[in-house]
XYZ file of C-alpha atoms in Angstrom:
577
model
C 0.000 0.000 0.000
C 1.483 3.194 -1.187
C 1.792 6.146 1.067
C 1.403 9.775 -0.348
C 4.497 11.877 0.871
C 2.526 14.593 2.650
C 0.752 11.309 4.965
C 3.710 10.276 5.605
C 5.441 9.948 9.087
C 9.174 10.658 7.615
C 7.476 14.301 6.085
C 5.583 15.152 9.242
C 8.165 14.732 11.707
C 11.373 16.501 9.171
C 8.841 19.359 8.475
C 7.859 19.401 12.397
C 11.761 19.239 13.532
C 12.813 21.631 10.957
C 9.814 24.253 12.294
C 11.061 23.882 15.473
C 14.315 24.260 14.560
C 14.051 27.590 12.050
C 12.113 29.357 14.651
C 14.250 28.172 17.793
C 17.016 30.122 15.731
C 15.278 32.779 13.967
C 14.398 33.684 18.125
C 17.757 33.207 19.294
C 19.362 34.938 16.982
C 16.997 38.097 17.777
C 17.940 37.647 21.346
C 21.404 37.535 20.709
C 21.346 40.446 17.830
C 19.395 42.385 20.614
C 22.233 41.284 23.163
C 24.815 42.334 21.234
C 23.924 45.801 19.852
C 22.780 46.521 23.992
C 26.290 45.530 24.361
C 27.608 47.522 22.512
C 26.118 50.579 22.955
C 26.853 49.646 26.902
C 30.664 49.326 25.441
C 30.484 52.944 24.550
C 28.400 54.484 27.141
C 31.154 53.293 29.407
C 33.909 54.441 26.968
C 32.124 57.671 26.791
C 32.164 57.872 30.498
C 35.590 56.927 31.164
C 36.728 59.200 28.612
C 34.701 62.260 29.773
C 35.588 61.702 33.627
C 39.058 62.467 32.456
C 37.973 65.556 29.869
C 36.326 66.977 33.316
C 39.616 66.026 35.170
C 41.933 68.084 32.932
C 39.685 70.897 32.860
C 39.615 71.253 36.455
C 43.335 71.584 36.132
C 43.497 74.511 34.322
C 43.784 73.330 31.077
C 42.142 74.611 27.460
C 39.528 74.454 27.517
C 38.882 74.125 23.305
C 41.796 72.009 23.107
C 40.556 69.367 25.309
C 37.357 69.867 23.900
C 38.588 69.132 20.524
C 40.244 65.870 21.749
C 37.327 64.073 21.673
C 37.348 63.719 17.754
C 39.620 60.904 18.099
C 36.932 58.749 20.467
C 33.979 59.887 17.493
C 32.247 62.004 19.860
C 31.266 65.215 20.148
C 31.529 67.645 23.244
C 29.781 70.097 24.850
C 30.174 71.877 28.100
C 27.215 73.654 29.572
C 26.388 75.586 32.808
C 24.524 75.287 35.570
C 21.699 77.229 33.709
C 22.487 74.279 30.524
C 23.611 76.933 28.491
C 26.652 75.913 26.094
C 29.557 77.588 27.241
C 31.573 75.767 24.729
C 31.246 72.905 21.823
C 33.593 70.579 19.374
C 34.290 72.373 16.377
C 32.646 70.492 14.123
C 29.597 69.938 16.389
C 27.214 72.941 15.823
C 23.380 72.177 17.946
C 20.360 74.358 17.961
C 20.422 77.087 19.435
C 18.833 76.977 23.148
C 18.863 74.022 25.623
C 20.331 71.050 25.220
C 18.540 69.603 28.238
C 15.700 69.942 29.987
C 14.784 70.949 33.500
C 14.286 67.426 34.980
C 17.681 66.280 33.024
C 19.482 69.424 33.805
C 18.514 68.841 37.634
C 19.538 65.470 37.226
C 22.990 66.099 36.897
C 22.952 68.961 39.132
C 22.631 66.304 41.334
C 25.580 64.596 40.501
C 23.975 61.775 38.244
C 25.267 60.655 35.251
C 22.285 60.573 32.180
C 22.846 58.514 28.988
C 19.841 59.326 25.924
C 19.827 57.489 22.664
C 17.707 58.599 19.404
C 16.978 62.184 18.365
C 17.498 64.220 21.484
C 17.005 67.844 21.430
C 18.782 70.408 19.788
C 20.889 67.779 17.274
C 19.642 66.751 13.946
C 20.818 63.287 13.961
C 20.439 59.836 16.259
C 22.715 60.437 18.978
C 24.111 58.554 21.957
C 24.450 61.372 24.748
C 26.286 60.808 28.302
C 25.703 63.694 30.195
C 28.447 64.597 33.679
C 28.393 66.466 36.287
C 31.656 68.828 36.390
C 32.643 69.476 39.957
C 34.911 72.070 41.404
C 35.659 72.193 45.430
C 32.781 69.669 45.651
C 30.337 72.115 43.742
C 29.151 71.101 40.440
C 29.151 74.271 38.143
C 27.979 72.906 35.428
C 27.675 69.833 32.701
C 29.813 67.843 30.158
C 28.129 66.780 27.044
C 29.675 64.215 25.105
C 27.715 62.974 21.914
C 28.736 60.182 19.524
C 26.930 59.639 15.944
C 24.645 56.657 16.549
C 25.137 55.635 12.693
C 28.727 54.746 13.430
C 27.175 52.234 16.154
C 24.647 51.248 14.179
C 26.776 50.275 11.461
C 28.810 47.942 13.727
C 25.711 46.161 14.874
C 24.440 45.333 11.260
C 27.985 43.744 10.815
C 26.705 41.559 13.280
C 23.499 40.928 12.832
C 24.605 39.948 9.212
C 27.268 37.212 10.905
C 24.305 35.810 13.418
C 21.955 35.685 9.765
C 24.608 34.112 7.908
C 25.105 31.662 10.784
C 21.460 31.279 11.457
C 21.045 30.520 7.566
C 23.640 27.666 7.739
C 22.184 26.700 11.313
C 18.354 26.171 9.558
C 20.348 23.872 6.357
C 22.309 22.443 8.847
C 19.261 21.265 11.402
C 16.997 20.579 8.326
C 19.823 17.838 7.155
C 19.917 16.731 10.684
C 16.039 16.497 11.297
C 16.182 14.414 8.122
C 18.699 11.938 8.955
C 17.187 11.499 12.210
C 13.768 11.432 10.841
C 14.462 8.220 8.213
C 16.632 6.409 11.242
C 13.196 7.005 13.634
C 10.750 6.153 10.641
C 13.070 3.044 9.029
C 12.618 0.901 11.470
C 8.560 2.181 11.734
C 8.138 1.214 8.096
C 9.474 -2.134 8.683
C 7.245 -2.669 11.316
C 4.211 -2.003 8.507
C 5.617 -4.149 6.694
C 6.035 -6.810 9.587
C 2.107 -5.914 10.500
C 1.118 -6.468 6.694
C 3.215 -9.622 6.884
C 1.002 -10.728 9.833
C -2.464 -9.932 8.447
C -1.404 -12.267 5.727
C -0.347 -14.839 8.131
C 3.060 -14.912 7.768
C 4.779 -14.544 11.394
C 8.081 -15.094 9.597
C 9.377 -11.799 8.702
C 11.026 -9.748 11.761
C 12.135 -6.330 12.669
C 15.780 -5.521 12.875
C 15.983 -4.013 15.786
C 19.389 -1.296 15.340
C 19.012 0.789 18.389
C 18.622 -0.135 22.353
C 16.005 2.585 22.512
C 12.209 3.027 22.623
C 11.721 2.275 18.975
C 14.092 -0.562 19.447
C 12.031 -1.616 22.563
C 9.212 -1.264 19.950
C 10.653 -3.773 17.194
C 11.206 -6.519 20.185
C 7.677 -6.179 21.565
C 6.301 -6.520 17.105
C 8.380 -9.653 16.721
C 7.479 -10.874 20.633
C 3.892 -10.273 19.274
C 4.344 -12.094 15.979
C 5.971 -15.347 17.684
C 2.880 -15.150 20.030
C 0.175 -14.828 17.631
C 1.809 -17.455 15.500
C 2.088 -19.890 18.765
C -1.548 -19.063 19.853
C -2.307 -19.321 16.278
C -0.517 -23.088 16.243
C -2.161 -23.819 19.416
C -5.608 -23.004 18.416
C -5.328 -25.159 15.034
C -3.900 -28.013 17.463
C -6.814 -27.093 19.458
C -9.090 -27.319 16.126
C -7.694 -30.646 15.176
C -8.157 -31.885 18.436
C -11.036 -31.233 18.858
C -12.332 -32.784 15.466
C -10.149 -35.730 16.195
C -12.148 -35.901 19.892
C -15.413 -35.378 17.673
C -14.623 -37.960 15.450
C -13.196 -40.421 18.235
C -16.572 -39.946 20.669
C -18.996 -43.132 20.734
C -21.603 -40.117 21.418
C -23.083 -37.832 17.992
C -22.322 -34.308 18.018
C -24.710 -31.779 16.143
C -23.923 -27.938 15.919
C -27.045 -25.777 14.986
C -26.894 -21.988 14.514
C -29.849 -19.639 15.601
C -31.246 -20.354 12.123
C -31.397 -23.992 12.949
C -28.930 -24.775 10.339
C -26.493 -27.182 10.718
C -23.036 -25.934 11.614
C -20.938 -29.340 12.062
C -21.632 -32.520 12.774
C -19.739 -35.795 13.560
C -19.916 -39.542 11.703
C -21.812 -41.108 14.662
C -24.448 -38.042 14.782
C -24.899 -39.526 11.198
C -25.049 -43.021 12.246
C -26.985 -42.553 15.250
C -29.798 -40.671 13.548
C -29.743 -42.891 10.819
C -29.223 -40.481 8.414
C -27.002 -41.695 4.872
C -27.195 -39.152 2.543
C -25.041 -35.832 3.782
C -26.631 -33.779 1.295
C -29.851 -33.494 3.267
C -28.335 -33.897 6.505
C -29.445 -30.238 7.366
C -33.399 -31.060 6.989
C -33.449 -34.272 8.321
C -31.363 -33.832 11.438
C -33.336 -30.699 11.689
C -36.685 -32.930 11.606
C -35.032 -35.428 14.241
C -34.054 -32.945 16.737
C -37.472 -30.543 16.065
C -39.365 -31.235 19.221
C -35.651 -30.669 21.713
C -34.712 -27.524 19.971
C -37.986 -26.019 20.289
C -38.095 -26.973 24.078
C -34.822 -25.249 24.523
C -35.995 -21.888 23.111
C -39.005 -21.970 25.575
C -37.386 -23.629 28.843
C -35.961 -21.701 31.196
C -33.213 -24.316 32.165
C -30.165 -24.203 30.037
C -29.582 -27.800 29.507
C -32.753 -29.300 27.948
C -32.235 -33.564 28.021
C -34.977 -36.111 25.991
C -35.211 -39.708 25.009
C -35.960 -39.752 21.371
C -37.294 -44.014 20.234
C -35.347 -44.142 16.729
C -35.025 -46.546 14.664
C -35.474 -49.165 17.069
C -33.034 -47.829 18.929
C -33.246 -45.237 22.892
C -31.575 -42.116 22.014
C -30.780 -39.584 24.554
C -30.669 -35.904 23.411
C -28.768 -33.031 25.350
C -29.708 -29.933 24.243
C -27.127 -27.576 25.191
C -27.559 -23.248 24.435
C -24.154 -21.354 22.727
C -24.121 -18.110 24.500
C -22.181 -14.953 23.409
C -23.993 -12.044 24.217
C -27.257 -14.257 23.552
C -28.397 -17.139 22.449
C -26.111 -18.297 19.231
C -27.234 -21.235 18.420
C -27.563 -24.743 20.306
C -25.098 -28.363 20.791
C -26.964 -31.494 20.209
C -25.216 -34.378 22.302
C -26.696 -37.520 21.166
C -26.353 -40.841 23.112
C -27.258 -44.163 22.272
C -28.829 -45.629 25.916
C -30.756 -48.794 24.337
C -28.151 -50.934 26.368
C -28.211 -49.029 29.165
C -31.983 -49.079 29.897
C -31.480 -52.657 29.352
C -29.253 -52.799 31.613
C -31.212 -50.587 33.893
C -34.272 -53.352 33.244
C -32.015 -56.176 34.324
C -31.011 -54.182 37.968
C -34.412 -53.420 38.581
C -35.854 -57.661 37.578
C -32.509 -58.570 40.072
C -33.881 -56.861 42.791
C -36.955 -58.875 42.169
C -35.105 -62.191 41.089
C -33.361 -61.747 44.676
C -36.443 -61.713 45.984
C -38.373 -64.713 44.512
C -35.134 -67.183 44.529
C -34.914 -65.951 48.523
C -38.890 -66.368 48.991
C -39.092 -69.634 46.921
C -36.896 -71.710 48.959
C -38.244 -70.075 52.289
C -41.380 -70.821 51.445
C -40.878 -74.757 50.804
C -39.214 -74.489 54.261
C -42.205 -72.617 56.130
C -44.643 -75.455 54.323
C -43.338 -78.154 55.443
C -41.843 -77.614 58.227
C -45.424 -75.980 59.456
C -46.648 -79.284 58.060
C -44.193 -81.879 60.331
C -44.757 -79.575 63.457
C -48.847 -79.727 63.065
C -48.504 -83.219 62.835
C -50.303 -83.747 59.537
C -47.382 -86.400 58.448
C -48.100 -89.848 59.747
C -46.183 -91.755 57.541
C -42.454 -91.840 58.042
C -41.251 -92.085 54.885
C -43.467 -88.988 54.092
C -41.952 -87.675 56.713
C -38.256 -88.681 55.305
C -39.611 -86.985 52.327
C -40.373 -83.352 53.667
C -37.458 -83.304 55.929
C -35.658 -84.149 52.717
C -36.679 -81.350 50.612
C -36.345 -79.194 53.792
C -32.923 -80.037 53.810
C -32.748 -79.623 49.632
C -34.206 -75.994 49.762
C -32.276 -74.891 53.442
C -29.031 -76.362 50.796
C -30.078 -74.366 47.701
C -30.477 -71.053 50.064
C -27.061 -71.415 51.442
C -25.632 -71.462 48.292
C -27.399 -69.106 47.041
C -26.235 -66.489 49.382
C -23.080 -68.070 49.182
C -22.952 -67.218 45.576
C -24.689 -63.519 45.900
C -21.215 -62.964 49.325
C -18.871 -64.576 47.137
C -19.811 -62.443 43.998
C -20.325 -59.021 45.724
C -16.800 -59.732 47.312
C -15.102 -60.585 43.955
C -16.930 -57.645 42.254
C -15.608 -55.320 45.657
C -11.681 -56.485 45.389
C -12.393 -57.581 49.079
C -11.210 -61.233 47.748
C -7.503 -62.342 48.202
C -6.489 -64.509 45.570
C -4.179 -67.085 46.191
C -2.367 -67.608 43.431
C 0.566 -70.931 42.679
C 1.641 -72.393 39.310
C -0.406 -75.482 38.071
C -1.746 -77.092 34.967
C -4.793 -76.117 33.428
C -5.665 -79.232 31.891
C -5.106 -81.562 35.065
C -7.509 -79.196 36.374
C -10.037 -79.682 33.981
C -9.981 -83.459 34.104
C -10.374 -83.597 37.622
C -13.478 -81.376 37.227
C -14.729 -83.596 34.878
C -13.986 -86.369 36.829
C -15.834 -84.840 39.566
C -18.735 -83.928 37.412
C -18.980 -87.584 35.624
C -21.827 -88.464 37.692
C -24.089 -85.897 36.836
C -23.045 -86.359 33.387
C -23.794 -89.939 33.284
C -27.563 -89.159 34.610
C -27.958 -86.628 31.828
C -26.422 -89.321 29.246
C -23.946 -86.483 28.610
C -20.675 -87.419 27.517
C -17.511 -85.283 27.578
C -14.983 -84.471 25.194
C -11.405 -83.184 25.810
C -9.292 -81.117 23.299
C -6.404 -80.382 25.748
C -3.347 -78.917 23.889
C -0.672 -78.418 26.016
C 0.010 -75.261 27.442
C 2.367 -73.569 30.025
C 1.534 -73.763 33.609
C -0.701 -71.162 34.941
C -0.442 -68.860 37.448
C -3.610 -68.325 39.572
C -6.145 -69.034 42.226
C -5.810 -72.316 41.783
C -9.733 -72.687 43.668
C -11.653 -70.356 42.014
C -10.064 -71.201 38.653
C -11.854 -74.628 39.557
C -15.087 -72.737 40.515
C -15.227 -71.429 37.007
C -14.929 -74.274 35.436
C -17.655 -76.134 37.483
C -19.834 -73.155 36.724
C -19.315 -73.284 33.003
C -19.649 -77.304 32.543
C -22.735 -76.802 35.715
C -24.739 -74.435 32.763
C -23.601 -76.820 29.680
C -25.172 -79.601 31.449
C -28.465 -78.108 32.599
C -28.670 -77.256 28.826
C -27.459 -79.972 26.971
C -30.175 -82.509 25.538
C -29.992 -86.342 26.555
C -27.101 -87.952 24.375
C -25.414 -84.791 23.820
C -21.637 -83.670 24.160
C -19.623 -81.196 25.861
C -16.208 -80.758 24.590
C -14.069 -78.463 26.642
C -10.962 -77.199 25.137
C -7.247 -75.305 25.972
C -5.159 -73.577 23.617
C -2.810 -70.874 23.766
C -3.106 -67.972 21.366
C -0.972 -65.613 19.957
C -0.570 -63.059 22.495
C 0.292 -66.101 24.592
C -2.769 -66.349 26.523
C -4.068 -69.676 27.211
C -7.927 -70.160 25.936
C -10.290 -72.564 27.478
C -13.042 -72.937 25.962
C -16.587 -75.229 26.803
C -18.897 -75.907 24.109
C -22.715 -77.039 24.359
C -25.509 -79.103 22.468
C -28.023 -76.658 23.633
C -30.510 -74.788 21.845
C -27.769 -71.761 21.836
C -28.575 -67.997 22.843
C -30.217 -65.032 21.194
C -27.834 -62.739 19.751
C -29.148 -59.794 21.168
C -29.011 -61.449 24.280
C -25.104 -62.589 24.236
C -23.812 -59.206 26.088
C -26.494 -59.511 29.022
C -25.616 -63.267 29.838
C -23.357 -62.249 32.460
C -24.953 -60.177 34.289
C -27.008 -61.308 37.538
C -29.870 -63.678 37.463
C -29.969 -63.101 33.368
C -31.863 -66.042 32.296
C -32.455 -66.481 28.493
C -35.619 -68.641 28.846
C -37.102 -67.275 31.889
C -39.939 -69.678 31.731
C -37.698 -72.824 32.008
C -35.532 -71.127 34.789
C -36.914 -72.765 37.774
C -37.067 -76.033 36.086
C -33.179 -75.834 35.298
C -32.551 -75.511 39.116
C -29.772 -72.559 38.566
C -29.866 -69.491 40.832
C -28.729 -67.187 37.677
C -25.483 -66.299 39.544
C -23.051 -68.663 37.706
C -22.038 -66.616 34.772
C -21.703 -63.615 36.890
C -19.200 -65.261 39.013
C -17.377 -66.706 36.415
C -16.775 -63.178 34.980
C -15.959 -61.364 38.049
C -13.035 -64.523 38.954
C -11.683 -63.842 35.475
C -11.497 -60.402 35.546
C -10.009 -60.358 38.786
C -6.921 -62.691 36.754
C -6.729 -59.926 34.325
C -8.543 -62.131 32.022
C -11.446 -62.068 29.945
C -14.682 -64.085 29.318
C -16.921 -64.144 26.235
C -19.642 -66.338 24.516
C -20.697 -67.298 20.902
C -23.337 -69.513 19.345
C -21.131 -72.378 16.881
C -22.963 -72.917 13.258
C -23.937 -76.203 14.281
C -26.159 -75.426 17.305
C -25.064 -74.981 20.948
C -22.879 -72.162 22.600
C -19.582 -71.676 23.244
C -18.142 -69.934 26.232
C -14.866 -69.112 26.764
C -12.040 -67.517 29.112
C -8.458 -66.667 28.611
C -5.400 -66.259 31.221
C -2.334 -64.831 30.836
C -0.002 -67.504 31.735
C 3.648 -66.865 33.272
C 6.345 -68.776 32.991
C-alpha cells in the first residue's frame, strides 16, 4: 500500500523538527542580535564615560579648555560643556546644535545632582540619532555645570548590522544544517517504523516469519522486540488453536456419542460420523433437513425452557436415544449443541437391575417358602407316615441347601466384584484341572447321558487361584449340562493364542442364545428362557461369578453360538512362565 508523501510519518516529523528548529534560531538569533547591539552601545556608554571623567579632570586643572574639547574627535564624539543654567559655554568644532537648551529641567537637575544621564535617538537640539552621556563637572565639591559628550549613533549602528549579518549568515547555515539533521534522524526514527508495517502487513497475511531488525537499544528498538514478541505469540496461539481445532475434530470424530452444531437459524453448523449413524441419516446432502426434523421437538423446548440444559429420550429406529440440548451463549443465544447418546443398552441394563432386585427376591422367597410349608406341616402333625416324613425333611434339607448357596454365591460375587477377595495364586496345569473337574462332574453327566470331550493342547503352567479357577470351570460345565439334551456332548478345550494367553473354551448341544441377548448373559440372574428357569434348578449367579473370577486374573470371558447349534463360552489367562 502506497503512502502519499505529505501522509507520511518521515514528512511530518522533518517538516515538524525543521519548524522547530528555524524558529528556535530565527528567536535566538533576535535575542542575541538584541544582546549584542545593547552591548555595545553599553561598550560605549562606558567608553564615553571613562573618557569624559578624564575631559572633566583636565579641565579642572586649568587646562584649554577648546583644546581638550577638541580631543574628543579621536573617540567619534562630540563635546559640549554647559552651565549650571544648561547653556553651552563651549562645543567641538565640528559639532554645531540648535540654538537653546540642550537639556531639559528634569535632566538638567539630574545632573545637578551629581547623576550621570545617557539618551539614545533624536534628542534635542541635534539633527541626527545620537548617543548622549551627560556629567556632572565638579569644582571644590560644587558642580558648576555639565559635560556633554555625543557620539553619531550611525557609526554604532553600522557595527551592529555587521553583526546581525554574521548571526543571519550563521542562522542561515544553522536552519540547512538542522533541516539535514532532522532528516537523517527522521528516516533512522521512521526506518525501522516502516518495517514494522511491513512486519504488520506480513502478519495480516499470516506470515509470522518476517522480523524487525531491531538497530538501536532505545524506545523504537524496545518497539521492534515487543512486534516480533507479538508475531511469535500470535503465530504460537495461532498453532495452538489449530492443534486445538484438530483436536477437537479428532475428539469429535473419536466420541462413541453424535455431536450436532445448529446456529440460531437452525442450520447445521458441524456434525460428527456417529451423529450420522446414530440418527440414521445416509445421505449428507440433506443432513441439514433431516437432522433438523429429528431434533425438532428438543430444539424447540430449549428456546421456551428456562433451564439451560434441555435432556430427551428420542425411540429411533429401534433404537433409545438420549438428546442433550445444550444453548451457545455470546452475548445471547447463538445457536444450540446437540449431544446424542445411544442408551438402548443401558436401559437394558437398567431393566435387568431393577428384575434382580426382584429375582433376589423370589429365589430368597421360593426356597423359604418350601421351608415354612413343610416344616409348618411336620410340626402340626399332619405327616403320619415316616417315609413322608423322610420326604419333607428331605426337601427341607434340599431348599435350606439351595439357600445357602445361594447367598453363598450372591457374598462370594459381591466380594469378587468389591476387590475384598484375596487370591491365592501358585503355578499349576490347566488341563489336570479340567480333568479332575470332569472327573468330579462324571456323575451328573452320566444321569444326563452327557458325555464329555477333551481337546487339551498343552500349554504352560498357569499362574492363579488355583480354587476359584476350579469354581469357574464347574460353573461353566454346571450351565452346559443343565442345557445340553440327553445324548449330547460337551467338549471343553485349551489352547494358547498368539498373544500367549491360554484359551479354554466349553462348548454345548443346547438350543444356543439369542444374539441380542449374548452381552447380558453375564450379568445377575440373566436367564435367556425365563420360563424354564426354575425347572433348570440354577440361581442365575453362575455366569456372573465366572466373569468377576476372570477379571479379577486380568482375564477375559466371552460367549458365541457355533454354526452347528449350541454355545460356546470361553475364558483366557495370561499364563507366566
Amino acid at each position: 500500500m502506497k503512502i502519499k508523501i505529505k501522509n507520511s510519518i518521515l514528512w511530518k516529523l522533518w517538516v515538524f523538527i525543521s519548524l522547530i528548529s528555524i524558529i528556535a534560531i530565527i528567536f535566538s538569533g533576535l535575542i542575541l542580535s538584541k544582546f549584542f547591539e545593547e552591548f555595545y552601545f553599553r561598550l560605549k556608554e562606558n567608553e564615553l564615560i571613562n573618557e569624559g571623567q578624564q575631559l572633566i579632570s583636565l579641565i579642572m586643572r586649568g587646562s584649554n579648555v577648546e583644546e581638550f574639547i577638541d580631543i574628543t574627535k579621536f573617540i567619534n564624539a562630540h563635546a559640549v560643556l554647559i552651565d549650571r543654567r544648561g547653556t553651552i559655554i563651549v562645543c567641538s568644532k565640528y559639532f554645531h546644535p540648535k540654538l537653546g537648551m540642550l537639556l531639559d529641567k528634569n535632566e538638567l537637575n539630574n545632573i545637578l545632582n551629581g547623576k550621570i544621564l545617557i539618551k539614545r535617538g533624536f534628542l534635542r537640539g541635534v539633527e541626527n540619532p545620537m548617543l548622549m552621556v551627560a556629567m556632572p563637572v565638579t569644582s571644590d565639591g560644587n558642580i558648576i555645570g555639565g559635560l556633554l559628550l555625543f557620539s553619531p549613533m550611525a557609526a554604532l549602528k553600522s557595527s551592529v548590522w555587521e553583526i546581525r549579518r554574521l548571526i543571519l549568515l550563521s542562522a542561515f547555515f544553522a536552519i540547512l544544517l538542522s533541516s539535514g539533521t532532522s532528516l537523517v534522524f527522521s528516516k533512522s526514527i521512521t526506518k525501522p517504523l516502516l518495517s514494522m508495517k511491513e512486519a504488520a502487513e506480513e502478519m495480516a497475511k499470516g506470515n509470522f516469519d518476517k522480523k524487525v531488525e531491531i538497530v538501536e537499544d532505545d524506545e523504537i528498538g524496545t518497539l521492534a522486540k515487543t512486534m516480533n514478541f507479538l508475531s511469535d505469540a500470535l503465530k504460537k496461539n495461532l498453532n495452538a488453536l489449530s492443534k486445538e481445532k484438530d483436536q477437537l475434530k479428532s475428539i469429535l470424530l473419536g466420541m462413541t456419542d453424535g455431536v450436532v452444531t445448529f446456529d440460531e437459524n437452525n442450520n447445521v453448523v458441524m456434525a460428527n460420523s456417529q451423529a450420522f449413524e446414530l440418527l440414521g441419516i445416509k445421505d449428507t446432502d440433506n443432513f441439514n433437513e433431516k437432522a433438523y426434523d429429528i431434533l425438532k421437538g428438543v430444539l424447540l423446548k430449549l428456546n421456551n425452557a428456562k433451564d439451560n440444559i434441555i435432556v430427551e429420550e428420542l425411540n429411533l429406529n429401534g433404537k433409545i436415544i438420549l438428546a442433550k440440548v445444550s444453548p451457545l451463549l455470546s452475548d445471547g443465544v447463538r445457536g444450540a449443541v446437540v449431544v446424542i447418546q445411544d442408551i438402548t443398552k443401558e436401559k437394558k441394563l437398567e431393566n435387568l437391575r431393577r428384575e434382580f432386585v426382584a429375582n433376589v427376591s423370589h429365589e430368597l422367597r421360593t426356597p423359604l417358602t418350601y421351608i415354612q410349608g413343610y416344616s409348618e406341616a411336620i410340626l402340626d402333625g399332619m405327616v403320619e407316615d415316616k417315609e413322608a416324613l423322610l420326604n419333607y425333611i428331605n426337601i427341607i434339607l434340599e431348599e435350606t441347601l439351595r439357600l445357602k448357596r445361594l447367598v453363598n454365591d450372591l457374598l462370594d460375587l459381591s466380594q469378587m466384584e468389591y476387590g475384598q477377595t484375596t487370591l491365592k495364586k501358585d503355578k499349576f496345569s490347566i488341563q489336570r484341572l479340567i480333568e479332575r473337574v470332569v472327573q468330579k462332574m462324571h456323575n451328573l453327566a452320566v444321569q444326563k447321558d452327557v458325555k464329555f470331550i477333551l481337546n487339551l493342547k498343552e500349554t504352560p503352567l498357569l499362574y492363579a487361584d488355583e480354587d476359584r479357577i476350579e469354581q469357574v470351570l464347574i460353573n461353566l460345565i454346571d450351565n452346559a449340562l443343565r442345557y445340553s439334551p440327553e445324548g449330547g456332548n460337551i467338549t471343553i478345550s485349551t489352547e494358547l493364542d498368539h498373544e500367549k494367553n491360554i484359551v479354554v473354551s466349553v462348548k454345548d448341544e443346547g438350543p444356543g442364545i439369542p444374539e441380542d441377548e449374548l452381552p447380558y448373559i453375564w450379568e445377575r440372574f440373566y436367564k435367556v428362557d425365563k420360563s424354564r428357569a426354575r425347572q433348570k434348578g440354577g440361581t442365575g449367579l453362575g455366569l456372573a461369578i465366572v466373569k468377576s473370577i476372570i477379571e479379577n486374573h486380568k482375564g477375559k470371558v466371552w460367549a458365541k453360538n457355533d454354526e452347528k447349534g449350541g454355545s460356546i463360552f470361553y475364558f483366557s489367562l495370561p499364563c507366566q512362565e
